[in-house]
Coordinates of C-alpha atoms in Angstrom, one line a residue:
Chain A
M1 CA -6.2 23.9 12.9
V2 CA -8.2 24.2 9.6
N3 CA -5.1 21.8 8.4
T4 CA -6.0 19.4 10.9
L5 CA -10.0 19.6 10.3
F6 CA -9.0 19.2 6.5
Y7 CA -6.9 16.2 7.2
F8 CA -9.6 14.6 9.7
I9 CA -13.0 15.3 7.6
V10 CA -11.8 15.5 3.9
F11 CA -8.8 13.7 3.1
P12 CA -7.3 11.2 4.2
G13 CA -9.7 11.1 7.0
F14 CA -13.4 10.6 6.7
L15 CA -14.8 11.6 3.1
F16 CA -11.7 9.5 1.7
T17 CA -12.2 6.6 3.5
A18 CA -15.7 6.2 3.3
L19 CA -16.0 6.8 -0.3
V20 CA -12.8 4.3 -0.9
G21 CA -14.7 1.8 1.7
L22 CA -18.0 1.9 -0.1
L23 CA -15.9 0.9 -3.6
V24 CA -13.9 -1.8 -1.7
S25 CA -17.2 -3.1 -0.2
W26 CA -18.8 -3.2 -3.7
I27 CA -15.6 -4.9 -4.5
D28 CA -16.1 -7.6 -2.1
R29 CA -19.3 -8.1 -3.1
K30 CA -18.8 -8.2 -7.0
V31 CA -16.1 -10.9 -6.5
T32 CA -18.0 -13.3 -4.4
A33 CA -20.7 -12.7 -7.0
R34 CA -18.5 -13.6 -9.8
V35 CA -17.1 -16.7 -7.6
Q36 CA -20.7 -18.0 -7.3
W37 CA -21.3 -17.6 -11.0
R38 CA -23.8 -14.8 -11.0
V39 CA -23.7 -11.3 -12.2
G40 CA -23.5 -9.5 -8.6
P41 CA -24.5 -5.8 -7.5
P42 CA -24.0 -2.3 -9.6
I43 CA -21.4 -0.3 -8.2
L44 CA -23.7 2.2 -6.3
Q45 CA -25.0 -0.7 -4.7
P46 CA -23.3 0.3 -1.4
V47 CA -24.6 4.0 -1.7
Y48 CA -28.2 3.2 -2.3
D49 CA -27.9 0.7 1.0
F50 CA -26.5 3.4 2.9
V51 CA -29.0 6.0 1.8
K52 CA -31.7 3.8 2.4
L53 CA -30.8 2.9 6.0
L54 CA -30.0 6.6 6.7
G55 CA -34.0 7.1 5.3
K56 CA -35.4 4.4 7.7
E57 CA -36.7 4.7 10.9
T58 CA -34.4 4.3 14.2
I59 CA -36.1 2.1 17.0
V60 CA -34.7 2.2 20.3
P61 CA -35.5 -1.0 22.4
Q62 CA -37.2 -0.9 25.4
G63 CA -35.0 -1.6 28.5
G64 CA -31.8 -1.1 27.0
S65 CA -30.0 2.0 27.5
R66 CA -30.6 4.6 25.2
S67 CA -27.5 6.4 25.1
T68 CA -25.3 4.0 24.8
F69 CA -27.3 2.2 22.1
L70 CA -27.4 5.6 19.8
F71 CA -24.0 6.7 20.7
A72 CA -22.0 3.2 20.2
P73 CA -21.7 3.3 16.4
L74 CA -19.8 7.0 16.3
F75 CA -17.3 5.4 18.5
G76 CA -16.1 2.8 16.1
L77 CA -16.4 5.6 13.4
A78 CA -14.4 8.0 14.7
A79 CA -11.4 5.6 15.5
V80 CA -11.6 3.8 11.8
T81 CA -11.3 7.8 10.5
A82 CA -8.2 8.6 13.3
V83 CA -6.1 5.4 12.0
S84 CA -6.7 6.3 8.5
T85 CA -5.8 10.0 8.8
L86 CA -2.7 8.6 10.6
L87 CA -1.5 5.8 8.1
W88 CA -2.2 8.1 5.6
L89 CA -0.5 11.1 6.6
V90 CA 2.4 9.4 7.7
M91 CA 2.8 7.2 4.1
F92 CA 2.7 11.0 2.5
S93 CA 5.3 12.4 4.9
P94 CA 7.3 10.1 7.4
E95 CA 9.0 12.9 9.2
K96 CA 5.5 13.2 10.7
T97 CA 5.2 10.5 12.7
F98 CA 5.3 10.6 16.5
L99 CA 6.7 8.6 19.1
G100 CA 4.3 5.6 20.0
D101 CA 1.9 6.1 16.8
L102 CA 2.3 2.4 16.0
I103 CA 0.6 1.7 19.6
V104 CA -1.8 4.2 19.1
V105 CA -3.0 2.5 15.8
I106 CA -3.2 -0.7 17.4
Y107 CA -5.0 0.3 20.2
L108 CA -7.5 2.6 17.8
L109 CA -7.9 -0.7 15.7
T110 CA -9.6 -2.7 18.2
I111 CA -12.1 0.6 19.1
P112 CA -14.7 -0.4 16.3
S113 CA -14.8 -4.2 17.7
I114 CA -15.7 -2.6 21.2
S115 CA -18.1 -0.1 20.0
L116 CA -19.8 -3.2 18.6
I117 CA -19.7 -5.0 21.9
L118 CA -21.2 -2.0 23.5
G119 CA -23.8 -1.9 21.3
G120 CA -24.7 -5.5 21.4
F121 CA -24.9 -4.9 25.0
A122 CA -27.2 -2.1 24.9
S123 CA -29.7 -3.7 22.9
A124 CA -31.4 -5.8 25.5
N125 CA -31.5 -8.7 23.6
P126 CA -30.3 -12.3 24.4
L127 CA -29.3 -12.9 20.9
A128 CA -27.4 -9.7 20.9
S129 CA -25.5 -10.6 24.3
L130 CA -24.6 -13.8 22.8
G131 CA -23.2 -12.2 19.7
A132 CA -21.6 -9.4 21.7
S133 CA -20.0 -12.0 24.0
R134 CA -18.5 -14.0 21.1
E135 CA -17.0 -10.7 19.9
M136 CA -15.2 -10.4 23.4
K137 CA -14.1 -13.7 23.0
M138 CA -13.1 -13.3 19.6
I139 CA -10.8 -10.2 20.7
L140 CA -8.9 -12.0 23.4
A141 CA -8.5 -14.7 20.9
Y142 CA -7.0 -12.8 17.9
E143 CA -5.1 -9.9 19.6
L144 CA -2.4 -11.8 21.1
P145 CA -0.8 -13.3 18.0
F146 CA -2.0 -10.2 15.8
I147 CA 0.0 -7.5 18.2
L148 CA 3.1 -10.3 18.2
A149 CA 3.4 -10.4 14.0
I150 CA 3.0 -6.6 14.2
F151 CA 6.2 -6.4 16.7
T152 CA 8.0 -8.4 14.4
P153 CA 9.1 -5.7 11.5
V154 CA 10.0 -3.5 15.1
I155 CA 12.5 -6.3 16.0
Q156 CA 13.8 -6.6 12.4
A157 CA 14.4 -3.0 12.1
H158 CA 16.6 -2.8 15.2
G159 CA 13.9 -1.2 17.6
L160 CA 12.7 1.2 15.3
I161 CA 8.8 1.8 16.6
R162 CA 7.8 4.6 15.2
L163 CA 5.8 4.2 11.6
G164 CA 7.5 6.7 9.9
D165 CA 10.8 5.5 10.9
L166 CA 9.8 1.8 9.9
L167 CA 8.6 2.9 6.4
Q168 CA 11.9 4.4 5.9
Y169 CA 13.8 1.8 7.0
Q170 CA 12.0 -0.7 4.3
W171 CA 12.4 2.1 1.7
A172 CA 16.2 2.1 2.4
N173 CA 16.6 -1.9 2.9
S174 CA 14.2 -4.4 1.6
I175 CA 10.6 -4.5 2.8
F176 CA 9.8 -6.8 5.7
L177 CA 7.9 -9.4 3.8
S178 CA 11.1 -10.1 1.8
S179 CA 12.8 -12.2 4.8
W180 CA 11.6 -15.1 6.6
S181 CA 10.3 -13.8 9.8
G182 CA 8.5 -11.0 8.1
F183 CA 6.9 -13.8 5.8
I184 CA 5.7 -15.7 9.0
A185 CA 4.5 -12.8 10.3
F186 CA 2.6 -11.5 7.3
V187 CA 0.8 -14.9 7.0
V188 CA -0.3 -14.7 10.8
A189 CA -1.2 -11.2 10.1
I190 CA -3.6 -11.6 7.4
I191 CA -5.5 -14.7 9.5
C192 CA -5.8 -12.1 12.5
M193 CA -6.9 -9.6 10.0
Q194 CA -9.8 -11.7 8.5
A195 CA -11.0 -12.4 12.4
K196 CA -10.5 -8.7 12.7
L197 CA -12.5 -7.8 9.9
A198 CA -15.0 -10.6 11.0
L199 CA -15.2 -12.2 7.7
V200 CA -15.7 -15.8 7.3
P201 CA -14.2 -18.0 8.6
F202 CA -14.2 -15.9 11.8
D203 CA -17.6 -14.0 11.2
I204 CA -18.8 -15.7 14.7
P205 CA -20.0 -12.5 15.9
E206 CA -22.9 -11.8 13.2
A207 CA -23.2 -15.9 12.4
E208 CA -26.3 -15.6 10.4
T209 CA -27.9 -18.7 10.9
E210 CA -27.1 -19.3 14.3
I211 CA -27.7 -15.8 16.0
I212 CA -29.7 -13.6 13.4
A213 CA -27.2 -11.1 13.1
G214 CA -26.0 -11.2 16.7
P215 CA -25.0 -7.6 18.1
Y216 CA -26.7 -5.8 15.1
I217 CA -30.0 -7.3 15.4
E218 CA -32.1 -4.7 17.4
Y219 CA -30.1 -1.9 15.1
S220 CA -32.2 -0.1 12.5
G221 CA -32.1 3.1 10.4
A222 CA -29.4 5.3 10.8
P223 CA -27.0 3.7 13.8
L224 CA -27.3 0.5 11.6
A225 CA -25.8 2.6 8.5
L226 CA -23.2 4.1 10.8
Y227 CA -22.1 0.7 11.8
K228 CA -22.0 -1.0 8.4
L229 CA -20.0 2.2 6.9
T230 CA -17.6 1.3 9.8
R231 CA -17.2 -2.0 8.7
W232 CA -16.6 -1.1 5.1
M233 CA -14.0 1.5 6.4
M234 CA -12.2 -1.4 8.0
L235 CA -12.1 -3.2 5.2
F236 CA -10.0 -0.6 3.8
V237 CA -8.2 0.7 6.5
V238 CA -6.4 -2.5 8.0
P239 CA -5.1 -4.1 4.7
M240 CA -3.5 -0.6 4.5
F241 CA -2.1 -1.0 8.2
L242 CA -0.6 -4.6 6.7
V243 CA 0.7 -3.1 3.8
V244 CA 2.5 -0.4 5.5
M245 CA 4.1 -2.6 8.1
F246 CA 5.3 -5.2 5.7
M247 CA 5.1 -4.1 2.2
G248 CA 6.6 -0.6 2.3
G249 CA 3.6 1.4 2.1
I250 CA 2.7 3.4 -0.9
I251 CA 5.5 5.9 -2.3
F252 CA 3.9 8.3 -3.8
R253 CA 6.3 8.8 -7.0
G254 CA 5.4 7.9 -10.4
W255 CA 4.8 4.3 -11.2
H256 CA 5.1 3.5 -7.5
I257 CA 1.6 4.6 -6.9
L258 CA 0.2 1.8 -8.8
W259 CA 2.4 -0.5 -7.6
G260 CA 1.4 0.5 -3.9
I261 CA -2.3 0.2 -5.2
L262 CA -1.7 -3.6 -6.4
K263 CA -0.1 -4.3 -3.0
Y264 CA -3.6 -3.1 -1.4
V265 CA -5.6 -5.3 -4.0
L266 CA -3.5 -8.2 -3.3
L267 CA -4.4 -8.1 0.2
L268 CA -8.1 -7.8 -0.6
V269 CA -8.2 -10.5 -3.3
I270 CA -6.5 -12.8 -0.5
I271 CA -9.5 -11.8 2.2
I272 CA -12.2 -12.3 -0.5
L273 CA -11.0 -15.7 -1.5
M274 CA -10.8 -16.6 2.3
R275 CA -14.1 -15.5 2.6
N276 CA -15.7 -17.7 -0.2
T277 CA -13.7 -20.7 0.2
N278 CA -14.3 -21.4 4.0
P279 CA -17.0 -22.5 6.5
R280 CA -17.4 -20.9 9.8
L281 CA -15.7 -21.8 12.9
R282 CA -17.4 -22.3 16.4
I283 CA -16.0 -19.8 19.0
D284 CA -14.0 -22.5 21.0
Q285 CA -12.6 -23.9 17.6
A286 CA -11.4 -20.4 16.8
I287 CA -9.7 -19.6 20.3
K288 CA -7.8 -22.8 20.1
F289 CA -6.7 -21.9 16.6
F290 CA -5.4 -18.5 18.0
W291 CA -4.1 -19.5 20.9
G292 CA -2.6 -22.7 19.7
P293 CA -0.9 -22.6 16.1
M294 CA -1.1 -19.1 15.3
T295 CA 0.7 -17.8 18.7
I296 CA 3.4 -20.7 18.2
L297 CA 3.9 -19.3 14.4
A298 CA 4.3 -15.6 15.5
V299 CA 6.4 -16.6 18.4
I300 CA 8.9 -18.5 15.6
G301 CA 8.7 -15.4 13.6
I302 CA 9.8 -13.0 16.6
I303 CA 13.0 -15.7 17.3
L304 CA 13.6 -15.7 13.5
A305 CA 13.7 -11.9 13.9
F306 CA 15.8 -12.1 16.4
L307 CA 18.1 -14.0 14.8
G308 CA 17.9 -11.9 12.3
I309 CA 16.4 -14.2 9.5
Chain B
M1 CA -38.7 10.7 -7.8
D2 CA -36.1 11.9 -4.7
F3 CA -33.5 9.9 -4.0
K4 CA -34.4 8.6 -0.9
T5 CA -37.1 6.6 -2.8
K6 CA -34.8 5.8 -5.4
A7 CA -32.4 4.3 -2.9
L8 CA -35.5 2.4 -1.3
T9 CA -35.9 0.8 -4.8
K10 CA -32.6 -0.3 -5.3
S11 CA -31.6 -1.5 -2.5
I12 CA -34.5 -4.0 -0.9
W13 CA -33.7 -6.3 2.4
V14 CA -36.2 -8.9 2.7
F15 CA -37.6 -10.9 5.5
H16 CA -39.2 -13.6 5.5
F17 CA -42.0 -14.6 7.9
A18 CA -43.7 -18.3 7.5
S19 CA -47.0 -19.0 9.5
A20 CA -48.3 -22.3 9.1
S21 CA -47.4 -22.9 5.3
C22 CA -47.0 -26.0 3.9
N23 CA -43.6 -24.7 3.3
N24 CA -43.9 -25.0 -0.6
C25 CA -44.0 -21.5 -0.9
D26 CA -40.9 -21.1 1.5
I27 CA -39.0 -23.6 -0.7
E28 CA -39.6 -21.5 -3.6
I29 CA -38.6 -18.0 -1.8
L30 CA -35.1 -19.8 -1.3
D31 CA -35.1 -20.9 -4.8
A32 CA -35.3 -17.3 -6.0
L33 CA -32.6 -16.0 -3.6
T34 CA -30.2 -18.6 -5.0
P35 CA -27.5 -17.6 -7.7
K36 CA -29.7 -19.1 -10.5
F37 CA -32.0 -15.6 -10.3
D38 CA -29.2 -13.7 -8.8
L39 CA -31.4 -11.3 -6.9
E40 CA -28.7 -9.2 -5.6
R41 CA -28.3 -7.7 -9.0
F42 CA -31.4 -5.8 -7.8
G43 CA -30.0 -5.1 -4.3
I44 CA -31.9 -7.5 -2.9
L45 CA -30.7 -9.3 0.0
L46 CA -31.9 -11.6 3.0
V47 CA -31.5 -10.6 6.4
G48 CA -32.3 -12.2 9.4
S49 CA -33.4 -9.5 11.8
I50 CA -36.6 -7.7 10.9
R51 CA -35.1 -4.6 12.2
H52 CA -33.0 -4.6 9.1
A53 CA -35.9 -5.1 6.7
D54 CA -37.7 -3.0 4.0
V55 CA -40.1 -6.1 2.5
M56 CA -41.8 -8.6 4.6
L57 CA -42.6 -11.8 2.7
V58 CA -45.4 -13.7 4.3
T59 CA -46.6 -17.1 3.6
G60 CA -48.7 -19.6 4.8
A61 CA -52.9 -19.1 6.3
V62 CA -51.6 -17.7 9.4
S63 CA -52.6 -19.8 12.3
H64 CA -53.9 -18.1 15.7
K65 CA -50.6 -18.1 17.4
G66 CA -48.9 -17.1 14.2
A67 CA -51.4 -14.2 14.2
V68 CA -50.0 -12.6 17.3
R69 CA -46.5 -12.9 16.6
L70 CA -47.2 -11.4 12.8
K71 CA -48.6 -8.5 14.4
R72 CA -45.7 -8.2 16.5
I73 CA -43.3 -8.7 14.0
Y74 CA -44.9 -6.2 11.7
E75 CA -44.6 -3.5 14.7
Q76 CA -41.1 -4.4 14.9
A77 CA -40.6 -3.5 11.6
P78 CA -38.7 0.0 11.0
K79 CA -41.1 2.1 8.5
P80 CA -41.2 2.0 5.9
C81 CA -41.9 -1.5 5.3
L82 CA -43.8 -3.4 2.8
V83 CA -45.9 -6.5 3.0
I84 CA -46.0 -8.8 0.2
A85 CA -48.4 -12.0 0.9
V86 CA -46.6 -15.0 -1.2
G87 CA -48.6 -18.2 -2.4
C88 CA -52.4 -18.5 -2.1
C89 CA -52.8 -19.0 1.2
A90 CA -51.4 -15.8 2.2
C91 CA -53.1 -14.2 0.0
S92 CA -56.9 -15.5 0.5
M93 CA -56.7 -18.5 2.4
C94 CA -57.4 -20.8 -0.5
I95 CA -58.9 -24.3 0.1
F96 CA -58.4 -23.2 3.7
R97 CA -61.0 -20.7 3.7
D98 CA -63.7 -22.5 6.1
S99 CA -61.0 -24.0 8.7
Y100 CA -61.2 -23.4 12.2
N101 CA -57.6 -23.0 13.0
M102 CA -56.6 -20.0 10.8
S103 CA -56.7 -16.6 11.5
G104 CA -57.6 -15.5 8.2
P105 CA -55.4 -14.3 5.2
V106 CA -52.9 -11.7 5.6
D107 CA -54.6 -8.6 4.8
R108 CA -57.1 -9.0 7.9
L109 CA -54.2 -8.8 10.1
I110 CA -51.7 -6.4 8.8
P111 CA -51.5 -4.1 5.6
V112 CA -50.3 -5.4 2.6
H113 CA -48.8 -4.0 -0.2
A114 CA -48.5 -6.8 -2.7
Y115 CA -49.8 -10.1 -3.6
I116 CA -48.3 -13.0 -5.6
P117 CA -50.8 -15.7 -6.1
G118 CA -49.7 -19.3 -6.9
C119 CA -49.3 -22.4 -5.3
P120 CA -46.6 -22.2 -4.7
P121 CA -45.6 -18.9 -7.2
K122 CA -42.5 -19.7 -9.2
P123 CA -39.6 -17.7 -8.9
E124 CA -40.1 -15.6 -11.9
A125 CA -43.7 -14.8 -10.5
M126 CA -42.1 -13.3 -7.4
I127 CA -39.6 -11.2 -9.3
M128 CA -42.3 -10.3 -11.5
G129 CA -44.3 -9.2 -8.5
V130 CA -41.3 -7.2 -6.8
V131 CA -41.1 -5.5 -9.9
K132 CA -44.4 -4.1 -10.0
L133 CA -44.4 -3.3 -6.2
V134 CA -40.9 -1.1 -7.4
K135 CA -43.2 0.4 -10.1
A136 CA -45.7 1.2 -7.9
L137 CA -43.2 2.9 -5.3
K138 CA -41.6 5.0 -8.2
K139 CA -45.2 6.4 -9.0
G140 CA -45.7 7.4 -5.6

């Protein structure tokens, strides 16, 4: 019991993920600044942002549902903490995996978006409702190719569905990325991950110039701080999930630790570069994109996986 | 200085309210937020929603319609929220002193914590205004 609490709250759960999430969000802002030929914020900037938000007044809009408005950020935070704990525990000791943990991770990763939708609709603001409805459409759009891409490694591993078994399969044979089906699925998963993290070109729910912060518009103070923290933790957790599924996770022996961190940094760099070089899509363009080319690509990946390529 | 105030001075999110200005001050505020002056170094970000803002930049001599909305927006900002009047018109109505359609300078409607005169003030002047405000915050 004490062990579980320690894993969930300190390492590799809330404290560890939150601190690394703060660091990763700073890396994102710093690299963005460098790409734009400027200096960028100091390393403690996310900490200052978070503490400042905690010290501000929390205003609950009239007409909205008060308890939903205040409790919505907590669901997303709890879900992303649970995913991070699960992933890192499985990476440390793959025999601790249980049947269905892959499905649990996929479900838990949708909860931060759902908590944002809840919060947006509880805000009693038409712009927030618009942003929340766009987030719903985005989830419909990207979840299909994402799940198809995530199940390609399962097919390639001849039906192994537990995360620990997938990791050990990759350590015994080659990583899933080295096959054609794995590569195609990886590309699809990266683009779906960009939509899951709500980053440009898919930051449609929070389109600043259009709907002024979307679902976040009425949030202030501590609930906003929790939403921001959830976003930063997702920036750490979702690429880590992709590293586990496609690149064999992090092996905790000697030089392999550095190699594993570099795998994560590669994904982070791809995310940041995509974020800085693209304009934003419209919601109908995004849906057509995910249900059209991305799904076809994911299906090709699955066919190739069945053929064993 | 406790950590809460230090965090407030190091992470300033700015909301821009333009009321009946000729837009020159607004253009200069936009210039100050471009990569040339790089205000993100100081933690200054432009936010779209007043509920996320720590500092409200008001430009323009405030019209009658704008006055109603200015007061409402100020009440919607979560405290502590500071107000900076940017440009001569916001500070003292300047040449529009005796006009019939203006509701007076900003400090007649909401409390103002810093004044940045100029028509329009250069981005460097705005940065100096923000620095003076931050120093005054640190002192108490």
